[in-house]
PDB file of C-alpha atoms in Angstrom:
ATOM      1  CA  MET J  22     -20.145  28.634  72.839  1.00 59.00           C
ATOM      2  CA  ASN J  23     -20.737  29.564  69.204  1.00 75.00           C
ATOM      3  CA  SER J  24     -18.263  28.667  66.491  1.00 81.00           C
ATOM      4  CA  ALA J  25     -16.830  32.186  66.062  1.00 80.00           C
ATOM      5  CA  LYS J  26     -15.910  32.390  69.763  1.00 77.00           C
ATOM      6  CA  ARG J  27     -14.497  28.862  69.662  1.00 78.00           C
ATOM      7  CA  ILE J  28     -12.360  29.703  66.616  1.00 83.00           C
ATOM      8  CA  LEU J  29     -11.072  32.858  68.329  1.00 80.00           C
ATOM      9  CA  TYR J  30     -10.257  30.925  71.495  1.00 78.00           C
ATOM     10  CA  TYR J  31      -8.341  28.152  69.718  1.00 82.00           C
ATOM     11  CA  ALA J  32      -6.629  30.631  67.400  1.00 83.00           C
ATOM     12  CA  ALA J  33      -5.361  32.579  70.430  1.00 80.00           C
ATOM     13  CA  LEU J  34      -4.213  29.347  72.066  1.00 80.00           C
ATOM     14  CA  VAL J  35      -2.305  28.256  68.957  1.00 85.00           C
ATOM     15  CA  LEU J  36      -0.881  31.761  68.508  1.00 83.00           C
ATOM     16  CA  MET J  37       0.322  31.789  72.125  1.00 79.00           C
ATOM     17  CA  CYS J  38       2.050  28.422  71.798  1.00 81.00           C
ATOM     18  CA  ALA J  39       3.555  29.321  68.394  1.00 84.00           C
ATOM     19  CA  HIS J  40       4.786  32.624  69.797  1.00 81.00           C
ATOM     20  CA  VAL J  41       6.618  30.850  72.608  1.00 81.00           C
ATOM     21  CA  VAL J  42       8.047  28.188  70.277  1.00 82.00           C
ATOM     22  CA  LEU J  43       9.293  30.821  67.813  1.00 83.00           C
ATOM     23  CA  LEU J  44      10.925  32.830  70.612  1.00 80.00           C
ATOM     24  CA  SER J  45      12.627  29.760  72.096  1.00 82.00           C
ATOM     25  CA  TRP J  46      16.135  30.404  73.320  1.00 84.00           C
ATOM     26  CA  VAL J  47      18.394  29.311  76.153  1.00 89.00           C
ATOM     27  CA  GLU J  48      19.824  31.631  78.800  1.00 89.00           C
ATOM     28  CA  GLU J  49      23.530  31.186  79.565  1.00 90.00           C
ATOM     29  CA  ASP J  50      22.829  30.698  83.290  1.00 91.00           C
ATOM     30  CA  ALA J  51      20.946  27.515  82.442  1.00 93.00           C
ATOM     31  CA  PHE J  52      24.171  25.863  81.337  1.00 94.00           C
ATOM     32  CA  ILE J  53      25.209  25.539  84.981  1.00 93.00           C
ATOM     33  CA  SER J  54      22.380  23.058  85.491  1.00 95.00           C
ATOM     34  CA  PHE J  55      22.968  21.527  82.063  1.00 96.00           C
ATOM     35  CA  ARG J  56      26.581  20.662  82.898  1.00 95.00           C
ATOM     36  CA  VAL J  57      25.429  19.010  86.137  1.00 95.00           C
ATOM     37  CA  VAL J  58      22.794  17.045  84.192  1.00 97.00           C
ATOM     38  CA  ASP J  59      25.410  15.955  81.644  1.00 96.00           C
ATOM     39  CA  ASN J  60      27.801  14.856  84.386  1.00 95.00           C
ATOM     40  CA  PHE J  61      25.039  12.863  86.083  1.00 96.00           C
ATOM     41  CA  VAL J  62      23.955  11.137  82.863  1.00 97.00           C
ATOM     42  CA  HIS J  63      27.574  10.165  82.208  1.00 96.00           C
ATOM     43  CA  GLY J  64      27.925   8.639  85.674  1.00 95.00           C
ATOM     44  CA  PHE J  65      29.776  11.362  87.546  1.00 93.00           C
ATOM     45  CA  GLY J  66      26.991  12.414  89.899  1.00 92.00           C
ATOM     46  CA  LEU J  67      25.242  15.728  90.457  1.00 92.00           C
ATOM     47  CA  ARG J  68      28.341  17.917  90.385  1.00 92.00           C
ATOM     48  CA  TRP J  69      29.928  20.657  88.339  1.00 91.00           C
ATOM     49  CA  ASN J  70      33.500  19.346  88.404  1.00 91.00           C
ATOM     50  CA  ILE J  71      33.924  15.598  88.396  1.00 89.00           C
ATOM     51  CA  ASN J  72      36.380  15.561  91.309  1.00 89.00           C
ATOM     52  CA  GLU J  73      34.492  18.030  93.542  1.00 87.00           C
ATOM     53  CA  ARG J  74      31.278  17.425  95.471  1.00 83.00           C
ATOM     54  CA  VAL J  75      29.772  20.897  95.205  1.00 83.00           C
ATOM     55  CA  GLN J  76      26.166  21.725  94.384  1.00 84.00           C
ATOM     56  CA  THR J  77      26.380  24.568  91.881  1.00 87.00           C
ATOM     57  CA  TYR J  78      22.761  24.638  90.731  1.00 89.00           C
ATOM     58  CA  THR J  79      19.944  26.463  92.528  1.00 90.00           C
ATOM     59  CA  ASN J  80      17.029  24.543  91.037  1.00 94.00           C
ATOM     60  CA  PRO J  81      17.163  20.877  92.124  1.00 95.00           C
ATOM     61  CA  LEU J  82      13.730  19.821  90.837  1.00 97.00           C
ATOM     62  CA  TRP J  83      14.232  21.457  87.432  1.00 97.00           C
ATOM     63  CA  THR J  84      17.666  19.842  87.154  1.00 96.00           C
ATOM     64  CA  LEU J  85      16.305  16.414  88.095  1.00 96.00           C
ATOM     65  CA  LEU J  86      13.490  16.716  85.549  1.00 97.00           C
ATOM     66  CA  HIS J  87      16.088  17.170  82.812  1.00 97.00           C
ATOM     67  CA  ILE J  88      17.985  13.970  83.596  1.00 97.00           C
ATOM     68  CA  PRO J  89      15.654  11.264  82.178  1.00 97.00           C
ATOM     69  CA  LEU J  90      14.712  13.312  79.113  1.00 97.00           C
ATOM     70  CA  TYR J  91      18.327  14.240  78.385  1.00 98.00           C
ATOM     71  CA  ALA J  92      19.366  10.604  78.790  1.00 97.00           C
ATOM     72  CA  LEU J  93      16.818   9.749  76.075  1.00 97.00           C
ATOM     73  CA  THR J  94      17.443  12.607  73.643  1.00 96.00           C
ATOM     74  CA  GLY J  95      21.116  13.383  74.183  1.00 96.00           C
ATOM     75  CA  ASN J  96      20.290  16.999  73.316  1.00 96.00           C
ATOM     76  CA  ILE J  97      20.059  19.356  76.282  1.00 96.00           C
ATOM     77  CA  ILE J  98      18.601  22.268  74.292  1.00 93.00           C
ATOM     78  CA  LEU J  99      15.775  20.116  72.924  1.00 93.00           C
ATOM     79  CA  THR J 100      15.239  18.678  76.406  1.00 95.00           C
ATOM     80  CA  THR J 101      14.869  22.064  78.081  1.00 94.00           C
ATOM     81  CA  CYS J 102      12.627  23.400  75.301  1.00 90.00           C
ATOM     82  CA  VAL J 103      10.338  20.367  75.531  1.00 92.00           C
ATOM     83  CA  LEU J 104      10.121  20.741  79.323  1.00 94.00           C
ATOM     84  CA  GLY J 105       9.380  24.467  78.976  1.00 91.00           C
ATOM     85  CA  TRP J 106       6.700  23.851  76.333  1.00 88.00           C
ATOM     86  CA  ALA J 107       5.133  21.106  78.461  1.00 92.00           C
ATOM     87  CA  CYS J 108       4.997  23.488  81.435  1.00 92.00           C
ATOM     88  CA  LEU J 109       3.419  26.160  79.217  1.00 86.00           C
ATOM     89  CA  ILE J 110       0.710  23.781  78.008  1.00 88.00           C
ATOM     90  CA  GLY J 111       0.140  22.565  81.569  1.00 92.00           C
ATOM     91  CA  THR J 112      -0.106  26.149  82.805  1.00 88.00           C
ATOM     92  CA  LEU J 113      -2.667  26.999  80.137  1.00 85.00           C
ATOM     93  CA  ILE J 114      -4.755  23.894  80.846  1.00 88.00           C
ATOM     94  CA  VAL J 115      -4.769  24.287  84.633  1.00 91.00           C
ATOM     95  CA  THR J 116      -5.549  28.003  84.412  1.00 87.00           C
ATOM     96  CA  ARG J 117      -8.454  27.296  82.048  1.00 86.00           C
ATOM     97  CA  ARG J 118      -9.852  24.728  84.481  1.00 88.00           C
ATOM     98  CA  THR J 119      -9.401  26.981  87.491  1.00 88.00           C
ATOM     99  CA  PHE J 120     -11.694  29.767  86.423  1.00 84.00           C
ATOM    100  CA  GLU J 121     -15.280  29.357  85.359  1.00 79.00           C
ATOM    101  CA  VAL J 122     -15.276  32.025  82.681  1.00 78.00           C
ATOM    102  CA  SER J 123     -16.194  31.838  79.040  1.00 80.00           C
ATOM    103  CA  PRO J 124     -13.401  30.890  76.656  1.00 78.00           C
ATOM    104  CA  LEU J 125     -13.665  34.330  75.089  1.00 75.00           C
ATOM    105  CA  ARG J 126     -13.132  36.055  78.445  1.00 79.00           C
ATOM    106  CA  TYR J 127     -10.294  33.615  79.250  1.00 78.00           C
ATOM    107  CA  THR J 128      -8.693  34.509  75.921  1.00 77.00           C
ATOM    108  CA  ALA J 129      -9.024  38.222  76.587  1.00 75.00           C
ATOM    109  CA  LEU J 130      -7.834  38.128  80.188  1.00 73.00           C
ATOM    110  CA  PHE J 131      -5.179  35.438  80.158  1.00 74.00           C
ATOM    111  CA  LEU J 132      -3.934  34.418  76.733  1.00 74.00           C
ATOM    112  CA  VAL J 133      -3.644  37.915  75.315  1.00 72.00           C
ATOM    113  CA  SER J 134      -1.823  39.154  78.408  1.00 73.00           C
ATOM    114  CA  LEU J 135       0.632  36.250  78.159  1.00 73.00           C
ATOM    115  CA  LEU J 136       1.039  36.845  74.451  1.00 72.00           C
ATOM    116  CA  VAL J 137       1.999  40.501  74.834  1.00 72.00           C
ATOM    117  CA  SER J 138       4.270  39.852  77.812  1.00 75.00           C
ATOM    118  CA  PRO J 139       7.776  39.503  76.371  1.00 74.00           C
ATOM    119  CA  THR J 140       9.189  38.361  79.699  1.00 74.00           C
ATOM    120  CA  ASN J 141       6.776  35.483  80.069  1.00 73.00           C
ATOM    121  CA  SER J 142       7.065  34.430  76.438  1.00 73.00           C
ATOM    122  CA  LEU J 143      10.861  34.508  76.486  1.00 76.00           C
ATOM    123  CA  PHE J 144      11.370  32.712  79.771  1.00 81.00           C
ATOM    124  CA  PHE J 145       9.119  29.743  79.049  1.00 80.00           C
ATOM    125  CA  THR J 146      12.047  28.222  77.121  1.00 81.00           C
ATOM    126  CA  SER J 147      15.045  29.977  78.634  1.00 87.00           C
ATOM    127  CA  GLY J 148      16.368  26.822  80.273  1.00 89.00           C
ATOM    128  CA  LEU J 149      15.740  28.324  83.682  1.00 92.00           C
ATOM    129  CA  GLU J 150      13.112  27.003  86.096  1.00 94.00           C
ATOM    130  CA  SER J 151      10.584  29.779  85.359  1.00 91.00           C
ATOM    131  CA  PRO J 152       8.127  27.589  83.396  1.00 91.00           C
ATOM    132  CA  LEU J 153       8.073  24.972  86.149  1.00 95.00           C
ATOM    133  CA  LEU J 154       7.496  27.640  88.796  1.00 94.00           C
ATOM    134  CA  ASP J 155       4.662  29.118  86.725  1.00 91.00           C
ATOM    135  CA  PHE J 156       3.070  25.695  86.381  1.00 95.00           C
ATOM    136  CA  LEU J 157       3.389  24.893  90.094  1.00 97.00           C
ATOM    137  CA  PHE J 158       2.038  28.312  91.081  1.00 94.00           C
ATOM    138  CA  VAL J 159      -0.979  27.847  88.813  1.00 93.00           C
ATOM    139  CA  CYS J 160      -1.558  24.379  90.324  1.00 96.00           C
ATOM    140  CA  PHE J 161      -1.359  25.927  93.794  1.00 96.00           C
ATOM    141  CA  GLY J 162      -3.916  28.518  92.703  1.00 94.00           C
ATOM    142  CA  PHE J 163      -6.169  25.778  91.336  1.00 95.00           C
ATOM    143  CA  ALA J 164      -6.099  23.975  94.695  1.00 96.00           C
ATOM    144  CA  LEU J 165      -6.638  27.241  96.559  1.00 94.00           C
ATOM    145  CA  ILE J 166      -9.654  28.278  94.471  1.00 93.00           C
ATOM    146  CA  ARG J 167     -11.251  24.919  93.640  1.00 93.00           C
ATOM    147  CA  ARG J 168     -10.571  23.201  96.993  1.00 91.00           C
ATOM    148  CA  PRO J 169     -10.238  19.647  95.678  1.00 92.00           C
ATOM    149  CA  HIS J 170     -10.380  16.488  97.794  1.00 92.00           C
ATOM    150  CA  ARG J 171      -7.339  16.525 100.123  1.00 94.00           C
ATOM    151  CA  TYR J 172      -7.064  20.272  99.812  1.00 93.00           C
ATOM    152  CA  TRP J 173      -4.231  20.674 102.356  1.00 95.00           C
ATOM    153  CA  LEU J 174      -2.229  17.883 100.758  1.00 97.00           C
ATOM    154  CA  TRP J 175      -2.381  19.564  97.331  1.00 96.00           C
ATOM    155  CA  LEU J 176      -1.454  22.968  98.734  1.00 96.00           C
ATOM    156  CA  SER J 177       1.448  21.452 100.671  1.00 97.00           C
ATOM    157  CA  LEU J 178       2.648  19.415  97.692  1.00 97.00           C
ATOM    158  CA  MET J 179       2.626  22.383  95.308  1.00 97.00           C
ATOM    159  CA  THR J 180       4.419  24.541  97.864  1.00 97.00           C
ATOM    160  CA  ALA J 181       7.035  21.859  98.568  1.00 97.00           C
ATOM    161  CA  LEU J 182       7.666  21.232  94.870  1.00 98.00           C
ATOM    162  CA  SER J 183       8.023  24.970  94.261  1.00 97.00           C
ATOM    163  CA  LEU J 184      10.513  25.252  97.105  1.00 97.00           C
ATOM    164  CA  TRP J 185      12.370  22.257  95.716  1.00 96.00           C
ATOM    165  CA  ALA J 186      12.478  23.933  92.316  1.00 96.00           C
ATOM    166  CA  ARG J 187      13.723  27.202  93.782  1.00 94.00           C
ATOM    167  CA  LEU J 188      13.990  27.911  97.486  1.00 94.00           C
ATOM    168  CA  ASP J 189      13.387  31.660  97.291  1.00 94.00           C
ATOM    169  CA  THR J 190       9.781  31.064  96.161  1.00 95.00           C
ATOM    170  CA  ALA J 191       9.051  30.841  99.883  1.00 96.00           C
ATOM    171  CA  ILE J 192       8.579  34.622  99.674  1.00 96.00           C
ATOM    172  CA  VAL J 193       5.567  34.079  97.404  1.00 94.00           C
ATOM    173  CA  TYR J 194       3.966  31.248  99.376  1.00 97.00           C
ATOM    174  CA  ALA J 195       4.612  32.410 102.963  1.00 96.00           C
ATOM    175  CA  PRO J 196       1.945  35.158 103.080  1.00 96.00           C
ATOM    176  CA  VAL J 197      -0.678  32.853 101.555  1.00 95.00           C
ATOM    177  CA  TRP J 198       0.129  30.114 104.067  1.00 96.00           C
ATOM    178  CA  LEU J 199       0.044  32.605 106.914  1.00 97.00           C
ATOM    179  CA  CYS J 200      -3.457  33.742 105.884  1.00 95.00           C
ATOM    180  CA  LEU J 201      -4.640  30.143 105.428  1.00 95.00           C
ATOM    181  CA  LEU J 202      -3.334  29.042 108.817  1.00 94.00           C
ATOM    182  CA  LEU J 203      -4.797  32.088 110.574  1.00 95.00           C
ATOM    183  CA  GLN J 204      -8.143  31.372 108.916  1.00 92.00           C
ATOM    184  CA  GLU J 205      -7.967  27.748 109.997  1.00 89.00           C
ATOM    185  CA  TYR J 206      -7.015  28.763 113.538  1.00 91.00           C
ATOM    186  CA  LYS J 207     -10.044  31.091 113.753  1.00 90.00           C
ATOM    187  CA  THR J 208     -12.286  28.303 112.466  1.00 88.00           C
ATOM    188  CA  LEU J 209     -11.052  25.871 115.104  1.00 86.00           C
ATOM    189  CA  ARG J 210     -11.514  28.315 118.003  1.00 80.00           C
TER     190      ARG J 210
END
């Protein structure tokens, strides 16, 4: 890759990350999970009201990921932004490693489309589980396309983690699993 293409690629990568950082915000719905995280860190368990054992959050994995970081920082907004940014960087890295295309084509097809997508840019730091789901979906795609050692384990793990992050992602994974299992069944016959 020549230096002009490399500069364009890294400039787009930096621009994408800066764009997300500058648009960072927190959605009010996220504070449901944040209150549960705060209660847990202060010794009251995973609950909304201290005296009631009710699960009010819909994203168990995302909520659990906040706990150790929040215990360290004491700042829930910083915690959720750092987790969102980490998921963004992970998503970009895994996507880059999934496809064998030139960095220039990757920039044109993936980074630019993410950059101009206000929904994606805004929700990477909204406090909701969207960045984690994006990252897990990209990891699932990596396993599906690249077929690493222990292929079925990786597909199952990414699916299970996605369902643990948000149960209604089953709608996304079910058709893929159905096709995979039908393909495997035909192979075994």
